[in-house]
Amino acid sequence: MTDPADATPGLQADTGLEARLASVRHGIADAAHAAHRSPDELTLVVVTKFHPASLVRELAVLGVTDVGENRHQEAEAKAAELADLALTWHFVGQLQSKKARQARRYAHVVQSLDRASVVDAFAPTETEPTPPVIDGFVQVNLTPYASRGGVQPDDVDALVERILLTGTIRLRGVMAVAPLDEDPRPAFARLRGISERVRTIAPDAGDISAGMSGDYAEAIAEGATHLRIGSAITGNRPPAR
Ligand SMILES: *Cc1c(COP(=O)(O)O)cnc(C)c1O
């Protein structure tokens, strides 16, 4: 438990948020050292889905710079409420092409590019010839099940080519969620192989977004540059509204 005297001013001392964030930051540093990597290469994206904007504000006070959301309406509302903070907003959920066009108004990074129609939604149109440029990750499905979201490994190259053609997506790399029924480490190793292939087409797209609360150490061991961590920091998510 945090001693109220030690808590950052302005924060509720009893949430445990500060302690959980510190513990995850230690865990990230330990995993980086074990992998002979510098923690400076790693971007922590705190996934704040289902939590109120007030929690995101507390995280910002604690030095968090990057937050992730997976539902368009919720993300849009929080980003508007917190527009006074210099946060980088990552969209990590499934997008329909209609919502994608709206998401680019607040999302700086879209990590879930997984279909041609979603990619095309970020391209210039006649009515919006110079849309905002966003950073993007191709979401790769590491399972054989189409329902899990993400593009199959064999279709990654074609989607990368399409992204490069838009001129409005700065491709950063690949993103994936570890399969539920497999050891995460070999799955993240496959993602690393796919990342190497992507770099032969898009040399600047070397980032790898992988690793959540339960498997970020394995992701760091396999070259992840972006960690998407939710519940280990925020505590349990409130039920969906
Ligand atoms: C919710 C979510 C996370 C964070 O999951 P935790 O297990 O709470 O850390 C990461 N990535 C995506 C795509 C998510 O939807």
mmCIF file of C-alpha atoms in Angstrom, residues 70-220:
data_model
loop_
_atom_site.group_PDB
_atom_site.id
_atom_site.type_symbol
_atom_site.label_atom_id
_atom_site.label_comp_id
_atom_site.label_asym_id
_atom_site.label_seq_id
_atom_site.Cartn_x
_atom_site.Cartn_y
_atom_site.Cartn_z
ATOM 1 C CA ASN A 70 -9.949 -0.102 -28.428
ATOM 2 C CA ARG A 71 -13.402 1.407 -28.947
ATOM 3 C CA HIS A 72 -13.925 4.389 -31.173
ATOM 4 C CA GLN A 73 -16.653 6.266 -29.281
ATOM 5 C CA GLU A 74 -14.986 5.844 -25.911
ATOM 6 C CA ALA A 75 -11.588 6.878 -27.279
ATOM 7 C CA GLU A 76 -12.997 9.932 -29.026
ATOM 8 C CA ALA A 77 -14.743 11.140 -25.854
ATOM 9 C CA LYS A 78 -11.688 10.641 -23.633
ATOM 10 C CA ALA A 79 -9.318 12.293 -26.086
ATOM 11 C CA ALA A 80 -11.665 15.304 -26.246
ATOM 12 C CA GLU A 81 -11.944 15.520 -22.456
ATOM 13 C CA LEU A 82 -8.156 15.286 -22.068
ATOM 14 C CA ALA A 83 -7.190 17.543 -24.961
ATOM 15 C CA ASP A 84 -5.186 19.730 -22.537
ATOM 16 C CA LEU A 85 -2.715 16.861 -21.995
ATOM 17 C CA ALA A 86 0.074 16.157 -24.483
ATOM 18 C CA LEU A 87 -0.766 12.444 -24.736
ATOM 19 C CA THR A 88 -0.122 10.198 -27.718
ATOM 20 C CA TRP A 89 -3.307 8.221 -28.409
ATOM 21 C CA HIS A 90 -2.979 4.709 -29.846
ATOM 22 C CA PHE A 91 -5.989 2.930 -31.303
ATOM 23 C CA VAL A 92 -5.598 -0.811 -30.736
ATOM 24 C CA GLY A 93 -9.073 -2.211 -31.493
ATOM 25 C CA GLN A 94 -10.872 -3.458 -34.557
ATOM 26 C CA LEU A 95 -11.960 -0.625 -36.827
ATOM 27 C CA GLN A 96 -14.639 -0.380 -39.469
ATOM 28 C CA SER A 97 -13.658 1.818 -42.372
ATOM 29 C CA LYS A 98 -16.313 4.443 -41.510
ATOM 30 C CA LYS A 99 -15.017 4.740 -37.947
ATOM 31 C CA ALA A 100 -11.431 4.748 -39.168
ATOM 32 C CA ARG A 101 -11.981 8.015 -40.998
ATOM 33 C CA GLN A 102 -13.206 9.570 -37.726
ATOM 34 C CA ALA A 103 -10.474 7.963 -35.610
ATOM 35 C CA ARG A 104 -7.759 9.858 -37.431
ATOM 36 C CA ARG A 105 -9.045 13.088 -35.855
ATOM 37 C CA TYR A 106 -7.728 12.075 -32.429
ATOM 38 C CA ALA A 107 -5.606 8.933 -32.878
ATOM 39 C CA HIS A 108 -1.932 9.591 -33.503
ATOM 40 C CA VAL A 109 -1.176 5.907 -33.972
ATOM 41 C CA VAL A 110 -3.465 3.197 -35.346
ATOM 42 C CA GLN A 111 -2.098 -0.212 -34.396
ATOM 43 C CA SER A 112 -4.875 -2.287 -35.940
ATOM 44 C CA LEU A 113 -4.499 -1.901 -39.700
ATOM 45 C CA ASP A 114 -5.635 -5.318 -40.863
ATOM 46 C CA ARG A 115 -7.702 -4.885 -44.024
ATOM 47 C CA ALA A 116 -7.519 -3.007 -47.298
ATOM 48 C CA SER A 117 -10.786 -1.179 -46.528
ATOM 49 C CA VAL A 118 -9.412 0.189 -43.253
ATOM 50 C CA VAL A 119 -6.165 1.266 -44.901
ATOM 51 C CA ASP A 120 -8.093 2.978 -47.685
ATOM 52 C CA ALA A 121 -10.132 4.939 -45.125
ATOM 53 C CA PHE A 122 -6.945 6.828 -44.218
ATOM 54 C CA ALA A 123 -6.123 7.695 -47.831
ATOM 55 C CA PRO A 124 -6.888 11.136 -49.293
ATOM 56 C CA THR A 125 -10.323 11.573 -50.860
ATOM 57 C CA GLU A 126 -11.830 14.231 -53.096
ATOM 58 C CA THR A 127 -13.576 15.872 -50.149
ATOM 59 C CA GLU A 128 -10.508 15.544 -47.886
ATOM 60 C CA PRO A 129 -7.440 15.733 -50.124
ATOM 61 C CA THR A 130 -4.963 16.356 -47.284
ATOM 62 C CA PRO A 131 -6.060 14.278 -44.287
ATOM 63 C CA PRO A 132 -3.908 14.157 -41.153
ATOM 64 C CA VAL A 133 -0.947 11.784 -41.386
ATOM 65 C CA ILE A 134 -1.093 9.014 -38.808
ATOM 66 C CA ASP A 135 1.401 6.412 -37.642
ATOM 67 C CA GLY A 136 0.306 2.856 -38.366
ATOM 68 C CA PHE A 137 1.057 -0.742 -37.474
ATOM 69 C CA VAL A 138 -0.082 -3.778 -39.457
ATOM 70 C CA GLN A 139 -1.882 -6.094 -37.073
ATOM 71 C CA VAL A 140 -0.852 -9.686 -37.720
ATOM 72 C CA ASN A 141 -3.000 -12.666 -36.751
ATOM 73 C CA LEU A 142 -0.705 -15.240 -35.152
ATOM 74 C CA THR A 143 -3.484 -17.841 -34.977
ATOM 75 C CA PRO A 144 -5.138 -19.815 -37.777
ATOM 76 C CA TYR A 145 -8.541 -18.411 -36.707
ATOM 77 C CA ALA A 146 -9.840 -15.548 -38.843
ATOM 78 C CA SER A 147 -12.025 -14.260 -35.981
ATOM 79 C CA ARG A 148 -9.032 -13.185 -33.879
ATOM 80 C CA GLY A 149 -8.382 -9.992 -35.855
ATOM 81 C CA GLY A 150 -5.299 -9.188 -37.851
ATOM 82 C CA VAL A 151 -4.076 -10.119 -41.293
ATOM 83 C CA GLN A 152 -2.681 -13.606 -41.937
ATOM 84 C CA PRO A 153 1.136 -13.659 -42.247
ATOM 85 C CA ASP A 154 0.964 -14.485 -45.973
ATOM 86 C CA ASP A 155 -1.098 -11.365 -46.655
ATOM 87 C CA VAL A 156 1.112 -8.911 -44.741
ATOM 88 C CA ASP A 157 3.288 -7.872 -47.693
ATOM 89 C CA ALA A 158 0.334 -6.888 -49.893
ATOM 90 C CA LEU A 159 -1.163 -4.793 -47.072
ATOM 91 C CA VAL A 160 2.195 -3.107 -46.447
ATOM 92 C CA GLU A 161 2.424 -2.144 -50.129
ATOM 93 C CA ARG A 162 -1.068 -0.693 -49.972
ATOM 94 C CA ILE A 163 -0.230 1.328 -46.831
ATOM 95 C CA LEU A 164 2.878 2.783 -48.463
ATOM 96 C CA LEU A 165 0.753 3.904 -51.426
ATOM 97 C CA THR A 166 -1.659 5.974 -49.283
ATOM 98 C CA GLY A 167 0.965 8.614 -48.526
ATOM 99 C CA THR A 168 -0.952 9.420 -45.319
ATOM 100 C CA ILE A 169 0.138 6.527 -43.103
ATOM 101 C CA ARG A 170 3.651 6.538 -41.700
ATOM 102 C CA LEU A 171 4.164 2.777 -41.326
ATOM 103 C CA ARG A 172 5.912 1.992 -38.054
ATOM 104 C CA GLY A 173 5.868 -1.812 -38.064
ATOM 105 C CA VAL A 174 3.824 -4.797 -36.992
ATOM 106 C CA MET A 175 1.522 -5.505 -34.050
ATOM 107 C CA ALA A 176 0.074 -8.720 -32.653
ATOM 108 C CA VAL A 177 -1.686 -10.299 -29.705
ATOM 109 C CA ALA A 178 -0.284 -13.646 -28.515
ATOM 110 C CA PRO A 179 -2.562 -16.636 -29.179
ATOM 111 C CA LEU A 180 -4.455 -17.907 -26.131
ATOM 112 C CA ASP A 181 -3.597 -21.556 -26.704
ATOM 113 C CA GLU A 182 0.130 -21.270 -27.310
ATOM 114 C CA ASP A 183 3.282 -20.320 -25.455
ATOM 115 C CA PRO A 184 3.752 -16.600 -26.252
ATOM 116 C CA ARG A 185 7.500 -16.736 -26.891
ATOM 117 C CA PRO A 186 7.466 -18.816 -30.142
ATOM 118 C CA ALA A 187 4.474 -16.784 -31.351
ATOM 119 C CA PHE A 188 6.410 -13.535 -30.783
ATOM 120 C CA ALA A 189 9.412 -15.125 -32.527
ATOM 121 C CA ARG A 190 7.217 -15.619 -35.618
ATOM 122 C CA LEU A 191 6.164 -11.971 -35.386
ATOM 123 C CA ARG A 192 9.823 -10.960 -35.297
ATOM 124 C CA GLY A 193 10.410 -12.958 -38.523
ATOM 125 C CA ILE A 194 7.470 -11.190 -40.163
ATOM 126 C CA SER A 195 8.876 -7.850 -38.989
ATOM 127 C CA GLU A 196 12.198 -8.636 -40.682
ATOM 128 C CA ARG A 197 10.360 -9.397 -43.921
ATOM 129 C CA VAL A 198 8.384 -6.137 -43.679
ATOM 130 C CA ARG A 199 11.626 -4.202 -43.319
ATOM 131 C CA THR A 200 12.808 -5.468 -46.697
ATOM 132 C CA ILE A 201 9.812 -3.630 -48.233
ATOM 133 C CA ALA A 202 9.581 -0.713 -45.771
ATOM 134 C CA PRO A 203 13.006 -0.153 -44.173
ATOM 135 C CA ASP A 204 11.683 2.437 -41.674
ATOM 136 C CA ALA A 205 8.948 0.129 -40.369
ATOM 137 C CA GLY A 206 11.011 -1.802 -37.822
ATOM 138 C CA ASP A 207 8.825 -1.386 -34.737
ATOM 139 C CA ILE A 208 7.127 -4.355 -33.102
ATOM 140 C CA SER A 209 4.074 -3.862 -30.864
ATOM 141 C CA ALA A 210 3.670 -6.978 -28.759
ATOM 142 C CA GLY A 211 3.296 -7.874 -25.125
ATOM 143 C CA MET A 212 0.435 -7.288 -22.704
ATOM 144 C CA SER A 213 0.107 -7.622 -18.921
ATOM 145 C CA GLY A 214 0.809 -11.362 -18.897
ATOM 146 C CA ASP A 215 3.481 -11.718 -21.565
ATOM 147 C CA TYR A 216 5.474 -8.510 -21.934
ATOM 148 C CA ALA A 217 8.741 -10.122 -20.784
ATOM 149 C CA GLU A 218 8.513 -12.706 -23.595
ATOM 150 C CA ALA A 219 7.715 -9.926 -26.072
ATOM 151 C CA ILE A 220 10.753 -7.906 -24.959
#
